[in-house]
XYZ file of C-alpha atoms in Angstrom:
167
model
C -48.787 26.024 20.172
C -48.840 23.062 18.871
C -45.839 20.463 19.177
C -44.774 18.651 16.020
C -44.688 14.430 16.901
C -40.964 13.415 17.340
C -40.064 10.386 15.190
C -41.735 6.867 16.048
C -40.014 3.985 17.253
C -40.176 2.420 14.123
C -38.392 4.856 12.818
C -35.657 5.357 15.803
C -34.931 1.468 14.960
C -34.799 2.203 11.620
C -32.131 5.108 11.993
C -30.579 3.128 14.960
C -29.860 -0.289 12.365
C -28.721 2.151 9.328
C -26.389 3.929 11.522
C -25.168 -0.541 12.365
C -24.725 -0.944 9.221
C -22.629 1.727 8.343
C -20.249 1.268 11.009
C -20.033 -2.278 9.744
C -19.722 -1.615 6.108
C -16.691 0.604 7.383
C -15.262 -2.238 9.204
C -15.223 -5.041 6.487
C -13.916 -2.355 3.969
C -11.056 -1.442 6.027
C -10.568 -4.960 7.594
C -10.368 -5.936 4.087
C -7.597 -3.086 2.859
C -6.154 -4.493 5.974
C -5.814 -7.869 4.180
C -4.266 -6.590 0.647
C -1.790 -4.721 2.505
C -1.254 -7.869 4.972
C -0.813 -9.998 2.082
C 2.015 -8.219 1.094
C 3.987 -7.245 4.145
C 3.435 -10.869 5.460
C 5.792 -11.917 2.693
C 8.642 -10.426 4.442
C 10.304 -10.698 7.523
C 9.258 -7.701 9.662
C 13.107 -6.246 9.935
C 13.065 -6.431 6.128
C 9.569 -3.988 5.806
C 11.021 -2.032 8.423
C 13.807 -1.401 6.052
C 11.798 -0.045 3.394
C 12.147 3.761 3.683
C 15.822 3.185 3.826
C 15.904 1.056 0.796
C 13.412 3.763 -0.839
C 16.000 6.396 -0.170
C 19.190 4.590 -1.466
C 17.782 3.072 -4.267
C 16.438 7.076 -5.848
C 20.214 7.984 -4.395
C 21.785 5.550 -6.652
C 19.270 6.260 -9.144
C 19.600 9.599 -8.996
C 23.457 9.460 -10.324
C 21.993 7.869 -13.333
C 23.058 4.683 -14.711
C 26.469 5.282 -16.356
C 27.929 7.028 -13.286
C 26.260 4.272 -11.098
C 27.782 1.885 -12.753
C 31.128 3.497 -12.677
C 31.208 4.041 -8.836
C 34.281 2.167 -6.861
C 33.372 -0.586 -4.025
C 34.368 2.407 -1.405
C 32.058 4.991 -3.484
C 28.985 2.766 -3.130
C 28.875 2.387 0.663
C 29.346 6.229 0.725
C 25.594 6.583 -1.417
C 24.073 3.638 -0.545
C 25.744 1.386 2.428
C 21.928 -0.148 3.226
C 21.455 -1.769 -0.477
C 25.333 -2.965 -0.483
C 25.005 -4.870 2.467
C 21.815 -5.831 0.796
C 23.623 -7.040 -2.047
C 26.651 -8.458 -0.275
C 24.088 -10.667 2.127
C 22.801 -11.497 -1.272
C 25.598 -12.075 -3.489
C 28.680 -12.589 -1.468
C 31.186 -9.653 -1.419
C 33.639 -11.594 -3.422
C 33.356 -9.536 -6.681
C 35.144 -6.841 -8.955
C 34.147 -2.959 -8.551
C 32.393 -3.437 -12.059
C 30.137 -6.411 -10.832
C 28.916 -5.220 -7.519
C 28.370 -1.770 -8.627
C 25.689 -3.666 -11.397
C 24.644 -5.576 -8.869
C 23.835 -2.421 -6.574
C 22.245 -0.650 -10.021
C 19.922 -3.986 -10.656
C 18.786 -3.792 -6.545
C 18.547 -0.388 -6.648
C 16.084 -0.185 -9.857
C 14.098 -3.124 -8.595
C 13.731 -1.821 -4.938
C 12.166 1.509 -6.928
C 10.245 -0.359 -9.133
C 8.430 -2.584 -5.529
C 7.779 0.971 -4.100
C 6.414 2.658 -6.544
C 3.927 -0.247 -6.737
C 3.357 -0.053 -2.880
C 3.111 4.018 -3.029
C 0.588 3.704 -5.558
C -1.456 1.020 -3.673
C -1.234 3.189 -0.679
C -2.362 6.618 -2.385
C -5.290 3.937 -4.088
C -6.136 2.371 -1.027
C -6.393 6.473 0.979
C -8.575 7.548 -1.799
C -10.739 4.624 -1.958
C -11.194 4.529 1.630
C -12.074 8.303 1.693
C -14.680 8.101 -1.517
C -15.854 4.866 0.354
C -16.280 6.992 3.823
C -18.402 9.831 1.740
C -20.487 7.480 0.220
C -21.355 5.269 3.010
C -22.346 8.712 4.976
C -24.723 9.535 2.827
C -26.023 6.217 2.570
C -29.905 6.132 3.066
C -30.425 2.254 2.933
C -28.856 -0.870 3.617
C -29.141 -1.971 0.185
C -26.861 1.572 -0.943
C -24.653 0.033 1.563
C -24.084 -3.169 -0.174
C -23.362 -1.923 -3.013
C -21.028 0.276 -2.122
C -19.112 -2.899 -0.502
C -19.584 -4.761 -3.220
C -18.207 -1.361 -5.483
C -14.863 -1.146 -3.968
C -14.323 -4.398 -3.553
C -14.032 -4.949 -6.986
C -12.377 -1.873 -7.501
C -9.584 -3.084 -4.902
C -9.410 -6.495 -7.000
C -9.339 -4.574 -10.418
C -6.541 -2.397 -9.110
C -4.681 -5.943 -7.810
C -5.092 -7.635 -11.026
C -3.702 -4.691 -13.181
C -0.700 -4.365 -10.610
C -0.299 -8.138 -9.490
C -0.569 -7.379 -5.881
């Protein structure tokens, strides 16, 4: 019986420096998703992004009642659906208003704290599929030069996707 050669050293090294270079390829793509999504939280006081589910929630409650009845709801009413966004408002506005004005005022916060998390939830679900096709691909990598390019891929697909949604 005859034994068949185990791979050379060249070609250990060679394994050894692909596997290298696909954990680093990893790392920079990540480090950089790291980055888009820094760029955005870091524009915000950390109580503030903490706050974000709860806004999420208030602003689809107060959207949810549709714009006429939002828009009709009494001082009281509001803090009953959404007592987050009103002190929101309040902090920004003042309290010193009419029924009529701070229930707009709750509508307008409400529809633009929606319209910042749908961009975020869509950057998110962008950035988890990206990373995941990213992941595949560099797995079945066979050379460093595949691994460049796939970089170099999804980095431009992260820009393309920041250009079309200004983040």
């Amino acid at each position: 019986m005859s034994e068949e050669p185990g791979p050379t050293p060249e070609e250990v090294a060679a394994a050894a420096r692909l596997a290298h270079f696909k954990t680093a390829t990893r790392e920079r793509v990540v480090s950089h998703m790291h980055g888009v999504g820094a760029s955005i939280i870091n524009a915000y006081p950390i109580a503030e992004v903490m706050s974000w589910p709860i806004q999420r929630a208030e602003a689809m409650a107060i959207i949810a009642l549709g714009e006429t009845a939002a828009l009709a709801l009494t001082s009281e009413q509001t803090i009953g659906v959404a007592p987050f966004l009103v002190d929101m408002c309040d902090g920004h506005y003042g309290a010193e208003a009419d029924d009529a004005v701070r229930a707009q005022r709750l509508w307008d916060k409400a529809v633009l704290v929606k319209g910042k998390s749908d961009v975020w939830a869509a950057l998110s679900a962008f950035l988890c599929g990206l990373r995941a096709r990213m992941d595949d691909q560099v797995a079945a990598a066979t050379s460093e030069i595949a691994l460049f390019e796939i970089e170099s891929n999804v980095q431009t697909e992260l820009s393309a996707f920041r250009n079309q949604y200004g983040v």
